[in-house]
Structure formats: structure tokens, C-alpha cells
Amino acid sequence: MSIRFALLALAACVALSPGATAADDAPFFDVNRPAPPTPGLAIGARAPAFDLVDQDGRRVSLDSVLGRGPVAVVFFRSADWCAYCKLQLVQLQQHLPEIEAAGAQVVGISFDTPEILHRFAAARISYRLLSDTGSRTIDAFGVRNPEAPEWSEGVARHATFILDRDGTIRAKLFKVSYAQQAAVDELLVALRTASSPPAK
């Protein structure tokens, strides 16, 4: 496949992806108006507990994840039909050594079934992708896309929450791609900051 064809296919997929919004991708705001609030729980809020099944059928709770250090909770649309999501997940895998060197970890959450996540993750992803088929965790974090069509009802917006070991949200990121080093650096800085006590 040529690079040009791949880029055209990616652009087409983005155009057809359900409920694509400015908050999901690179936002452009009118400078004469205040920026709209970012979706999801606020920085400083406590992350809601979850207990979900990963791509290998194992149950994963928020407490078990936080026991290993700060975590980036990455919500994505689908590992089945969303090309941007697949790209993001693979890029995060490529930067996993840097993330783990910062004493942190990554988990992904979508409304995909465990079977879909397993099919995508096989030989590609070593971190945990969690299935939230009822969208309860997606709703608890406040990132359900209300504009999604009926066939993808319950799909999440693109959003990353950086949690410290106490489960407090220390940062929110809305990067779809981690191809650029600046985006990776932003993620790493947020995770390292979450490793230190919050400012008083």
C-alpha cells in the first residue's frame, strides 16, 4: 500500500467515523469566544472505580492498576472500525518503554467486546485494553459521545485522564496521535507530575 493511499484511507475513515467532534481531534476555537469546556470529569476529581475485562479475558480493577503507580486511562472509540484509534494504540505501544521508565502505565478503554480487543491486540499491544460494553465506565468519566449514531451508541470520545496513585485526576489530554514527540513529552510530563504529591 502506498503512503498516499494509506493517508487517503485514513482521511476517509476519519470523515466517516461516528460523532467526530472538535474535542475528539485537534480543536480550533474562535479567538473571540471562550474555549468550550473539555468533556469528562474535572481535574482534581476522584476517578470512579471500575472492574472490567481485558483483551485476554482477565478482570482488571482500578485499584489493581493504581497499585502499580500513576496511570494514563485512554478512552478511544473502537479498535474495530476507527483507524485513528488503532494508530493511537500502536503509537502508545511504541512509547511504552518511556512510559514505564517514568514509573507509570497505560490502560485503554472502549465499548468494544473483549473479542474485538483481543483480535486487534494480538502481536501488537502488550498493555491492557479494557472492554466497557455497557459504557458504564465511559459514562462515569463523562466521555460518552452524545452525537454518535445508533449503531455506535455508547462510544467514547477520545480522552486521556492522568491519575495519581490515589486515583485523583491530575491532568486531561485530548491527543488522538502520539506520532509527534511533543505529544509524547506532554504525556510523560503529566505522568511524572502525577508521581509527585499534588501542590497545596
mmCIF file with all atom_site columns, C-alpha atoms in Angstrom:
data_model
loop_
_atom_site.group_PDB
_atom_site.id
_atom_site.type_symbol
_atom_site.label_atom_id
_atom_site.label_alt_id
_atom_site.label_comp_id
_atom_site.label_asym_id
_atom_site.label_entity_id
_atom_site.label_seq_id
_atom_site.pdbx_PDB_ins_code
_atom_site.Cartn_x
_atom_site.Cartn_y
_atom_site.Cartn_z
_atom_site.occupancy
_atom_site.B_iso_or_equiv
_atom_site.pdbx_formal_charge
_atom_site.auth_seq_id
_atom_site.auth_comp_id
_atom_site.auth_asym_id
_atom_site.auth_atom_id
_atom_site.pdbx_PDB_model_num
ATOM 1   C CA . MET A 1 1   ? 0.000   0.000   0.000  1.00 0.00 ? 1   MET A CA 1
ATOM 2   C CA . SER A 1 2   ? 1.431   3.404   -0.983 1.00 0.00 ? 2   SER A CA 1
ATOM 3   C CA . ILE A 1 3   ? 1.796   6.131   1.627  1.00 0.00 ? 3   ILE A CA 1
ATOM 4   C CA . ARG A 1 4   ? -0.584  8.352   -0.335 1.00 0.00 ? 4   ARG A CA 1
ATOM 5   C CA . PHE A 1 5   ? -3.249  5.649   -0.456 1.00 0.00 ? 5   PHE A CA 1
ATOM 6   C CA . ALA A 1 6   ? -2.860  4.983   3.277  1.00 0.00 ? 6   ALA A CA 1
ATOM 7   C CA . LEU A 1 7   ? -3.283  8.680   4.060  1.00 0.00 ? 7   LEU A CA 1
ATOM 8   C CA . LEU A 1 8   ? -6.364  8.919   1.853  1.00 0.00 ? 8   LEU A CA 1
ATOM 9   C CA . ALA A 1 9   ? -7.864  5.848   3.521  1.00 0.00 ? 9   ALA A CA 1
ATOM 10  C CA . LEU A 1 10  ? -7.184  7.314   6.948  1.00 0.00 ? 10  LEU A CA 1
ATOM 11  C CA . ALA A 1 11  ? -8.785  10.615  5.971  1.00 0.00 ? 11  ALA A CA 1
ATOM 12  C CA . ALA A 1 12  ? -11.839 8.801   4.648  1.00 0.00 ? 12  ALA A CA 1
ATOM 13  C CA . CYS A 1 13  ? -12.178 6.791   7.827  1.00 0.00 ? 13  CYS A CA 1
ATOM 14  C CA . VAL A 1 14  ? -11.953 9.938   9.941  1.00 0.00 ? 14  VAL A CA 1
ATOM 15  C CA . ALA A 1 15  ? -14.616 11.595  7.823  1.00 0.00 ? 15  ALA A CA 1
ATOM 16  C CA . LEU A 1 16  ? -16.890 8.610   8.261  1.00 0.00 ? 16  LEU A CA 1
ATOM 17  C CA . SER A 1 17  ? -16.127 7.995   11.934 1.00 0.00 ? 17  SER A CA 1
ATOM 18  C CA . PRO A 1 18  ? -19.280 8.489   14.004 1.00 0.00 ? 18  PRO A CA 1
ATOM 19  C CA . GLY A 1 19  ? -19.589 11.589  16.102 1.00 0.00 ? 19  GLY A CA 1
ATOM 20  C CA . ALA A 1 20  ? -16.204 13.116  15.274 1.00 0.00 ? 20  ALA A CA 1
ATOM 21  C CA . THR A 1 21  ? -16.026 16.440  17.097 1.00 0.00 ? 21  THR A CA 1
ATOM 22  C CA . ALA A 1 22  ? -13.525 19.186  17.736 1.00 0.00 ? 22  ALA A CA 1
ATOM 23  C CA . ALA A 1 23  ? -12.997 17.828  21.236 1.00 0.00 ? 23  ALA A CA 1
ATOM 24  C CA . ASP A 1 24  ? -12.035 14.455  19.795 1.00 0.00 ? 24  ASP A CA 1
ATOM 25  C CA . ASP A 1 25  ? -9.404  15.696  17.382 1.00 0.00 ? 25  ASP A CA 1
ATOM 26  C CA . ALA A 1 26  ? -7.318  18.861  17.038 1.00 0.00 ? 26  ALA A CA 1
ATOM 27  C CA . PRO A 1 27  ? -9.666  21.643  18.193 1.00 0.00 ? 27  PRO A CA 1
ATOM 28  C CA . PHE A 1 28  ? -9.829  25.054  16.534 1.00 0.00 ? 28  PHE A CA 1
ATOM 29  C CA . PHE A 1 29  ? -11.550 27.678  18.672 1.00 0.00 ? 29  PHE A CA 1
ATOM 30  C CA . ASP A 1 30  ? -12.830 31.133  17.731 1.00 0.00 ? 30  ASP A CA 1
ATOM 31  C CA . VAL A 1 31  ? -10.414 33.517  19.462 1.00 0.00 ? 31  VAL A CA 1
ATOM 32  C CA . ASN A 1 32  ? -13.301 35.895  20.155 1.00 0.00 ? 32  ASN A CA 1
ATOM 33  C CA . ARG A 1 33  ? -15.156 33.305  22.200 1.00 0.00 ? 33  ARG A CA 1
ATOM 34  C CA . PRO A 1 34  ? -14.069 31.386  25.284 1.00 0.00 ? 34  PRO A CA 1
ATOM 35  C CA . ALA A 1 35  ? -12.979 27.811  24.633 1.00 0.00 ? 35  ALA A CA 1
ATOM 36  C CA . PRO A 1 36  ? -15.746 25.305  25.379 1.00 0.00 ? 36  PRO A CA 1
ATOM 37  C CA . PRO A 1 37  ? -15.270 23.182  28.487 1.00 0.00 ? 37  PRO A CA 1
ATOM 38  C CA . THR A 1 38  ? -13.408 19.961  27.933 1.00 0.00 ? 38  THR A CA 1
ATOM 39  C CA . PRO A 1 39  ? -15.550 16.845  28.292 1.00 0.00 ? 39  PRO A CA 1
ATOM 40  C CA . GLY A 1 40  ? -15.295 14.498  31.216 1.00 0.00 ? 40  GLY A CA 1
ATOM 41  C CA . LEU A 1 41  ? -14.568 14.704  34.906 1.00 0.00 ? 41  LEU A CA 1
ATOM 42  C CA . ALA A 1 42  ? -12.647 17.719  36.141 1.00 0.00 ? 42  ALA A CA 1
ATOM 43  C CA . ILE A 1 43  ? -9.003  17.795  37.136 1.00 0.00 ? 43  ILE A CA 1
ATOM 44  C CA . GLY A 1 44  ? -8.859  17.220  40.879 1.00 0.00 ? 44  GLY A CA 1
ATOM 45  C CA . ALA A 1 45  ? -11.869 14.883  40.880 1.00 0.00 ? 45  ALA A CA 1
ATOM 46  C CA . ARG A 1 46  ? -11.585 11.299  42.073 1.00 0.00 ? 46  ARG A CA 1
ATOM 47  C CA . ALA A 1 47  ? -11.690 8.751   39.288 1.00 0.00 ? 47  ALA A CA 1
ATOM 48  C CA . PRO A 1 48  ? -14.659 6.372   39.536 1.00 0.00 ? 48  PRO A CA 1
ATOM 49  C CA . ALA A 1 49  ? -13.894 2.752   40.323 1.00 0.00 ? 49  ALA A CA 1
ATOM 50  C CA . PHE A 1 50  ? -14.125 0.197   37.537 1.00 0.00 ? 50  PHE A CA 1
ATOM 51  C CA . ASP A 1 51  ? -13.848 -3.569  37.191 1.00 0.00 ? 51  ASP A CA 1
ATOM 52  C CA . LEU A 1 52  ? -13.573 -4.546  33.525 1.00 0.00 ? 52  LEU A CA 1
ATOM 53  C CA . VAL A 1 53  ? -12.372 -7.441  31.358 1.00 0.00 ? 53  VAL A CA 1
ATOM 54  C CA . ASP A 1 54  ? -9.207  -7.019  29.284 1.00 0.00 ? 54  ASP A CA 1
ATOM 55  C CA . GLN A 1 55  ? -8.312  -8.411  25.850 1.00 0.00 ? 55  GLN A CA 1
ATOM 56  C CA . ASP A 1 56  ? -7.226  -11.700 27.411 1.00 0.00 ? 56  ASP A CA 1
ATOM 57  C CA . GLY A 1 57  ? -10.371 -12.211 29.475 1.00 0.00 ? 57  GLY A CA 1
ATOM 58  C CA . ARG A 1 58  ? -8.795  -11.122 32.771 1.00 0.00 ? 58  ARG A CA 1
ATOM 59  C CA . ARG A 1 59  ? -10.667 -8.848  35.183 1.00 0.00 ? 59  ARG A CA 1
ATOM 60  C CA . VAL A 1 60  ? -8.915  -5.554  35.889 1.00 0.00 ? 60  VAL A CA 1
ATOM 61  C CA . SER A 1 61  ? -9.978  -3.134  38.620 1.00 0.00 ? 61  SER A CA 1
ATOM 62  C CA . LEU A 1 62  ? -8.926  0.468   39.033 1.00 0.00 ? 62  LEU A CA 1
ATOM 63  C CA . ASP A 1 63  ? -7.440  -0.356  42.441 1.00 0.00 ? 63  ASP A CA 1
ATOM 64  C CA . SER A 1 64  ? -5.250  -3.088  40.963 1.00 0.00 ? 64  SER A CA 1
ATOM 65  C CA . VAL A 1 65  ? -3.990  -0.706  38.292 1.00 0.00 ? 65  VAL A CA 1
ATOM 66  C CA . LEU A 1 66  ? -3.261  2.148   40.712 1.00 0.00 ? 66  LEU A CA 1
ATOM 67  C CA . GLY A 1 67  ? -1.300  -0.213  42.929 1.00 0.00 ? 67  GLY A CA 1
ATOM 68  C CA . ARG A 1 68  ? 1.464   -0.103  40.311 1.00 0.00 ? 68  ARG A CA 1
ATOM 69  C CA . GLY A 1 69  ? 1.749   3.691   40.066 1.00 0.00 ? 69  GLY A CA 1
ATOM 70  C CA . PRO A 1 70  ? 0.251   6.573   38.076 1.00 0.00 ? 70  PRO A CA 1
ATOM 71  C CA . VAL A 1 71  ? -1.792  5.588   35.068 1.00 0.00 ? 71  VAL A CA 1
ATOM 72  C CA . ALA A 1 72  ? -2.941  7.088   31.787 1.00 0.00 ? 72  ALA A CA 1
ATOM 73  C CA . VAL A 1 73  ? -6.543  5.969   31.220 1.00 0.00 ? 73  VAL A CA 1
ATOM 74  C CA . VAL A 1 74  ? -7.013  6.288   27.466 1.00 0.00 ? 74  VAL A CA 1
ATOM 75  C CA . PHE A 1 75  ? -10.582 6.280   26.153 1.00 0.00 ? 75  PHE A CA 1
ATOM 76  C CA . PHE A 1 76  ? -10.919 5.532   22.442 1.00 0.00 ? 76  PHE A CA 1
ATOM 77  C CA . ARG A 1 77  ? -13.767 4.929   20.006 1.00 0.00 ? 77  ARG A CA 1
ATOM 78  C CA . SER A 1 78  ? -13.070 1.432   18.732 1.00 0.00 ? 78  SER A CA 1
ATOM 79  C CA . ALA A 1 79  ? -10.231 -0.917  17.867 1.00 0.00 ? 79  ALA A CA 1
ATOM 80  C CA . ASP A 1 80  ? -12.531 -2.391  15.217 1.00 0.00 ? 80  ASP A CA 1
ATOM 81  C CA . TRP A 1 81  ? -13.536 0.436   12.837 1.00 0.00 ? 81  TRP A CA 1
ATOM 82  C CA . CYS A 1 82  ? -11.661 3.565   13.995 1.00 0.00 ? 82  CYS A CA 1
ATOM 83  C CA . ALA A 1 83  ? -8.357  3.992   12.121 1.00 0.00 ? 83  ALA A CA 1
ATOM 84  C CA . TYR A 1 84  ? -7.262  6.886   14.331 1.00 0.00 ? 84  TYR A CA 1
ATOM 85  C CA . CYS A 1 85  ? -7.806  4.731   17.426 1.00 0.00 ? 85  CYS A CA 1
ATOM 86  C CA . LYS A 1 86  ? -5.705  1.897   16.044 1.00 0.00 ? 86  LYS A CA 1
ATOM 87  C CA . LEU A 1 87  ? -2.946  4.333   15.173 1.00 0.00 ? 87  LEU A CA 1
ATOM 88  C CA . GLN A 1 88  ? -3.038  5.866   18.658 1.00 0.00 ? 88  GLN A CA 1
ATOM 89  C CA . LEU A 1 89  ? -2.936  2.499   20.419 1.00 0.00 ? 89  LEU A CA 1
ATOM 90  C CA . VAL A 1 90  ? 0.029   1.278   18.357 1.00 0.00 ? 90  VAL A CA 1
ATOM 91  C CA . GLN A 1 91  ? 1.906   4.548   18.923 1.00 0.00 ? 91  GLN A CA 1
ATOM 92  C CA . LEU A 1 92  ? 1.361   4.255   22.677 1.00 0.00 ? 92  LEU A CA 1
ATOM 93  C CA . GLN A 1 93  ? 2.787   0.737   22.489 1.00 0.00 ? 93  GLN A CA 1
ATOM 94  C CA . GLN A 1 94  ? 5.866   2.119   20.738 1.00 0.00 ? 94  GLN A CA 1
ATOM 95  C CA . HIS A 1 95  ? 6.372   4.604   23.589 1.00 0.00 ? 95  HIS A CA 1
ATOM 96  C CA . LEU A 1 96  ? 5.567   2.110   26.345 1.00 0.00 ? 96  LEU A CA 1
ATOM 97  C CA . PRO A 1 97  ? 9.234   1.761   27.452 1.00 0.00 ? 97  PRO A CA 1
ATOM 98  C CA . GLU A 1 98  ? 9.398   5.517   28.081 1.00 0.00 ? 98  GLU A CA 1
ATOM 99  C CA . ILE A 1 99  ? 6.095   5.450   29.967 1.00 0.00 ? 99  ILE A CA 1
ATOM 100 C CA . GLU A 1 100 ? 7.186   2.534   32.140 1.00 0.00 ? 100 GLU A CA 1
ATOM 101 C CA . ALA A 1 101 ? 10.560  4.194   32.756 1.00 0.00 ? 101 ALA A CA 1
ATOM 102 C CA . ALA A 1 102 ? 8.584   7.106   34.222 1.00 0.00 ? 102 ALA A CA 1
ATOM 103 C CA . GLY A 1 103 ? 7.092   4.634   36.725 1.00 0.00 ? 103 GLY A CA 1
ATOM 104 C CA . ALA A 1 104 ? 3.704   4.773   35.026 1.00 0.00 ? 104 ALA A CA 1
ATOM 105 C CA . GLN A 1 105 ? 1.417   2.646   32.902 1.00 0.00 ? 105 GLN A CA 1
ATOM 106 C CA . VAL A 1 106 ? -1.344  2.829   30.303 1.00 0.00 ? 106 VAL A CA 1
ATOM 107 C CA . VAL A 1 107 ? -4.767  1.213   30.048 1.00 0.00 ? 107 VAL A CA 1
ATOM 108 C CA . GLY A 1 108 ? -7.175  1.705   27.162 1.00 0.00 ? 108 GLY A CA 1
ATOM 109 C CA . ILE A 1 109 ? -10.979 1.626   27.499 1.00 0.00 ? 109 ILE A CA 1
ATOM 110 C CA . SER A 1 110 ? -13.615 1.363   24.779 1.00 0.00 ? 110 SER A CA 1
ATOM 111 C CA . PHE A 1 111 ? -17.069 -0.116  24.284 1.00 0.00 ? 111 PHE A CA 1
ATOM 112 C CA . ASP A 1 112 ? -15.546 -2.914  22.160 1.00 0.00 ? 112 ASP A CA 1
ATOM 113 C CA . THR A 1 113 ? -16.100 -6.509  23.220 1.00 0.00 ? 113 THR A CA 1
ATOM 114 C CA . PRO A 1 114 ? -13.139 -8.445  24.664 1.00 0.00 ? 114 PRO A CA 1
ATOM 115 C CA . GLU A 1 115 ? -13.072 -10.478 21.429 1.00 0.00 ? 115 GLU A CA 1
ATOM 116 C CA . ILE A 1 116 ? -12.603 -7.366  19.290 1.00 0.00 ? 116 ILE A CA 1
ATOM 117 C CA . LEU A 1 117 ? -9.883  -6.090  21.606 1.00 0.00 ? 117 LEU A CA 1
ATOM 118 C CA . HIS A 1 118 ? -8.125  -9.463  21.581 1.00 0.00 ? 118 HIS A CA 1
ATOM 119 C CA . ARG A 1 119 ? -8.200  -9.658  17.786 1.00 0.00 ? 119 ARG A CA 1
ATOM 120 C CA . PHE A 1 120 ? -6.652  -6.206  17.478 1.00 0.00 ? 120 PHE A CA 1
ATOM 121 C CA . ALA A 1 121 ? -4.148  -6.513  20.342 1.00 0.00 ? 121 ALA A CA 1
ATOM 122 C CA . ALA A 1 122 ? -2.704  -9.873  19.292 1.00 0.00 ? 122 ALA A CA 1
ATOM 123 C CA . ALA A 1 123 ? 1.010   -9.422  18.489 1.00 0.00 ? 123 ALA A CA 1
ATOM 124 C CA . ARG A 1 124 ? 0.543   -5.634  18.638 1.00 0.00 ? 124 ARG A CA 1
ATOM 125 C CA . ILE A 1 125 ? -0.362  -4.445  22.147 1.00 0.00 ? 125 ILE A CA 1
ATOM 126 C CA . SER A 1 126 ? 1.095   -5.602  25.461 1.00 0.00 ? 126 SER A CA 1
ATOM 127 C CA . TYR A 1 127 ? -0.679  -3.155  27.766 1.00 0.00 ? 127 TYR A CA 1
ATOM 128 C CA . ARG A 1 128 ? -4.269  -3.721  28.842 1.00 0.00 ? 128 ARG A CA 1
ATOM 129 C CA . LEU A 1 129 ? -7.239  -2.817  26.678 1.00 0.00 ? 129 LEU A CA 1
ATOM 130 C CA . LEU A 1 130 ? -10.449 -2.940  28.712 1.00 0.00 ? 130 LEU A CA 1
ATOM 131 C CA . SER A 1 131 ? -13.929 -3.746  27.467 1.00 0.00 ? 131 SER A CA 1
ATOM 132 C CA . ASP A 1 132 ? -16.744 -1.477  28.657 1.00 0.00 ? 132 ASP A CA 1
ATOM 133 C CA . THR A 1 133 ? -19.566 -2.878  26.557 1.00 0.00 ? 133 THR A CA 1
ATOM 134 C CA . GLY A 1 134 ? -22.261 -1.293  28.730 1.00 0.00 ? 134 GLY A CA 1
ATOM 135 C CA . SER A 1 135 ? -20.429 2.073   28.651 1.00 0.00 ? 135 SER A CA 1
ATOM 136 C CA . ARG A 1 136 ? -20.776 2.395   32.427 1.00 0.00 ? 136 ARG A CA 1
ATOM 137 C CA . THR A 1 137 ? -17.181 3.471   32.921 1.00 0.00 ? 137 THR A CA 1
ATOM 138 C CA . ILE A 1 138 ? -17.354 5.693   29.842 1.00 0.00 ? 138 ILE A CA 1
ATOM 139 C CA . ASP A 1 139 ? -20.410 7.383   31.386 1.00 0.00 ? 139 ASP A CA 1
ATOM 140 C CA . ALA A 1 140 ? -18.829 7.573   34.838 1.00 0.00 ? 140 ALA A CA 1
ATOM 141 C CA . PHE A 1 141 ? -15.878 9.515   33.387 1.00 0.00 ? 141 PHE A CA 1
ATOM 142 C CA . GLY A 1 142 ? -18.301 11.665  31.370 1.00 0.00 ? 142 GLY A CA 1
ATOM 143 C CA . VAL A 1 143 ? -16.859 10.939  27.939 1.00 0.00 ? 143 VAL A CA 1
ATOM 144 C CA . ARG A 1 144 ? -19.724 9.255   26.068 1.00 0.00 ? 144 ARG A CA 1
ATOM 145 C CA . ASN A 1 145 ? -20.179 10.827  22.651 1.00 0.00 ? 145 ASN A CA 1
ATOM 146 C CA . PRO A 1 146 ? -23.806 12.027  22.569 1.00 0.00 ? 146 PRO A CA 1
ATOM 147 C CA . GLU A 1 147 ? -23.669 12.613  18.811 1.00 0.00 ? 147 GLU A CA 1
ATOM 148 C CA . ALA A 1 148 ? -22.829 9.030   17.860 1.00 0.00 ? 148 ALA A CA 1
ATOM 149 C CA . PRO A 1 149 ? -25.330 7.275   15.567 1.00 0.00 ? 149 PRO A CA 1
ATOM 150 C CA . GLU A 1 150 ? -27.498 4.469   16.888 1.00 0.00 ? 150 GLU A CA 1
ATOM 151 C CA . TRP A 1 151 ? -25.214 1.688   15.636 1.00 0.00 ? 151 TRP A CA 1
ATOM 152 C CA . SER A 1 152 ? -22.355 3.032   17.792 1.00 0.00 ? 152 SER A CA 1
ATOM 153 C CA . GLU A 1 153 ? -24.395 4.224   20.766 1.00 0.00 ? 153 GLU A CA 1
ATOM 154 C CA . GLY A 1 154 ? -22.219 4.240   23.882 1.00 0.00 ? 154 GLY A CA 1
ATOM 155 C CA . VAL A 1 155 ? -18.980 5.048   22.044 1.00 0.00 ? 155 VAL A CA 1
ATOM 156 C CA . ALA A 1 156 ? -16.456 7.165   23.948 1.00 0.00 ? 156 ALA A CA 1
ATOM 157 C CA . ARG A 1 157 ? -14.839 10.400  22.892 1.00 0.00 ? 157 ARG A CA 1
ATOM 158 C CA . HIS A 1 158 ? -11.059 10.428  22.563 1.00 0.00 ? 158 HIS A CA 1
ATOM 159 C CA . ALA A 1 159 ? -9.806  11.453  26.025 1.00 0.00 ? 159 ALA A CA 1
ATOM 160 C CA . THR A 1 160 ? -6.897  10.574  28.310 1.00 0.00 ? 160 THR A CA 1
ATOM 161 C CA . PHE A 1 161 ? -7.077  11.000  32.081 1.00 0.00 ? 161 PHE A CA 1
ATOM 162 C CA . ILE A 1 162 ? -3.831  11.014  34.081 1.00 0.00 ? 162 ILE A CA 1
ATOM 163 C CA . LEU A 1 163 ? -4.417  9.529   37.542 1.00 0.00 ? 163 LEU A CA 1
ATOM 164 C CA . ASP A 1 164 ? -2.077  9.575   40.505 1.00 0.00 ? 164 ASP A CA 1
ATOM 165 C CA . ARG A 1 165 ? -1.775  6.613   42.861 1.00 0.00 ? 165 ARG A CA 1
ATOM 166 C CA . ASP A 1 166 ? -4.715  7.890   44.925 1.00 0.00 ? 166 ASP A CA 1
ATOM 167 C CA . GLY A 1 167 ? -6.949  7.862   41.859 1.00 0.00 ? 167 GLY A CA 1
ATOM 168 C CA . THR A 1 168 ? -7.115  11.648  41.607 1.00 0.00 ? 168 THR A CA 1
ATOM 169 C CA . ILE A 1 169 ? -7.280  13.100  38.103 1.00 0.00 ? 169 ILE A CA 1
ATOM 170 C CA . ARG A 1 170 ? -4.141  15.207  37.730 1.00 0.00 ? 170 ARG A CA 1
ATOM 171 C CA . ALA A 1 171 ? -4.401  16.040  34.008 1.00 0.00 ? 171 ALA A CA 1
ATOM 172 C CA . LYS A 1 172 ? -6.607  15.577  30.931 1.00 0.00 ? 172 LYS A CA 1
ATOM 173 C CA . LEU A 1 173 ? -5.226  15.199  27.415 1.00 0.00 ? 173 LEU A CA 1
ATOM 174 C CA . PHE A 1 174 ? -7.078  15.060  24.117 1.00 0.00 ? 174 PHE A CA 1
ATOM 175 C CA . LYS A 1 175 ? -4.404  13.738  21.769 1.00 0.00 ? 175 LYS A CA 1
ATOM 176 C CA . VAL A 1 176 ? -5.515  11.340  19.065 1.00 0.00 ? 176 VAL A CA 1
ATOM 177 C CA . SER A 1 177 ? -1.994  10.651  17.805 1.00 0.00 ? 177 SER A CA 1
ATOM 178 C CA . TYR A 1 178 ? 1.333   10.244  19.594 1.00 0.00 ? 178 TYR A CA 1
ATOM 179 C CA . ALA A 1 179 ? 3.420   10.375  16.439 1.00 0.00 ? 179 ALA A CA 1
ATOM 180 C CA . GLN A 1 180 ? 4.872   13.758  17.378 1.00 0.00 ? 180 GLN A CA 1
ATOM 181 C CA . GLN A 1 181 ? 7.456   13.858  20.169 1.00 0.00 ? 181 GLN A CA 1
ATOM 182 C CA . ALA A 1 182 ? 5.773   16.949  21.645 1.00 0.00 ? 182 ALA A CA 1
ATOM 183 C CA . ALA A 1 183 ? 2.629   14.912  22.328 1.00 0.00 ? 183 ALA A CA 1
ATOM 184 C CA . VAL A 1 184 ? 4.658   12.092  23.878 1.00 0.00 ? 184 VAL A CA 1
ATOM 185 C CA . ASP A 1 185 ? 6.543   14.580  26.047 1.00 0.00 ? 185 ASP A CA 1
ATOM 186 C CA . GLU A 1 186 ? 3.264   16.096  27.226 1.00 0.00 ? 186 GLU A CA 1
ATOM 187 C CA . LEU A 1 187 ? 2.020   12.656  28.247 1.00 0.00 ? 187 LEU A CA 1
ATOM 188 C CA . LEU A 1 188 ? 5.266   11.801  30.049 1.00 0.00 ? 188 LEU A CA 1
ATOM 189 C CA . VAL A 1 189 ? 5.367   15.137  31.893 1.00 0.00 ? 189 VAL A CA 1
ATOM 190 C CA . ALA A 1 190 ? 1.779   14.620  33.063 1.00 0.00 ? 190 ALA A CA 1
ATOM 191 C CA . LEU A 1 191 ? 2.584   11.100  34.293 1.00 0.00 ? 191 LEU A CA 1
ATOM 192 C CA . ARG A 1 192 ? 5.752   12.214  36.089 1.00 0.00 ? 192 ARG A CA 1
ATOM 193 C CA . THR A 1 193 ? 3.842   15.065  37.720 1.00 0.00 ? 193 THR A CA 1
ATOM 194 C CA . ALA A 1 194 ? 1.230   12.563  38.882 1.00 0.00 ? 194 ALA A CA 1
ATOM 195 C CA . SER A 1 195 ? 4.021   10.683  40.650 1.00 0.00 ? 195 SER A CA 1
ATOM 196 C CA . SER A 1 196 ? 4.622   13.643  42.976 1.00 0.00 ? 196 SER A CA 1
ATOM 197 C CA . PRO A 1 197 ? 2.276   14.919  45.697 1.00 0.00 ? 197 PRO A CA 1
ATOM 198 C CA . PRO A 1 198 ? -0.286  17.480  44.475 1.00 0.00 ? 198 PRO A CA 1
ATOM 199 C CA . ALA A 1 199 ? 0.524   21.122  45.103 1.00 0.00 ? 199 ALA A CA 1
ATOM 200 C CA . LYS A 1 200 ? -1.243  22.661  48.099 1.00 0.00 ? 200 LYS A CA 1
#
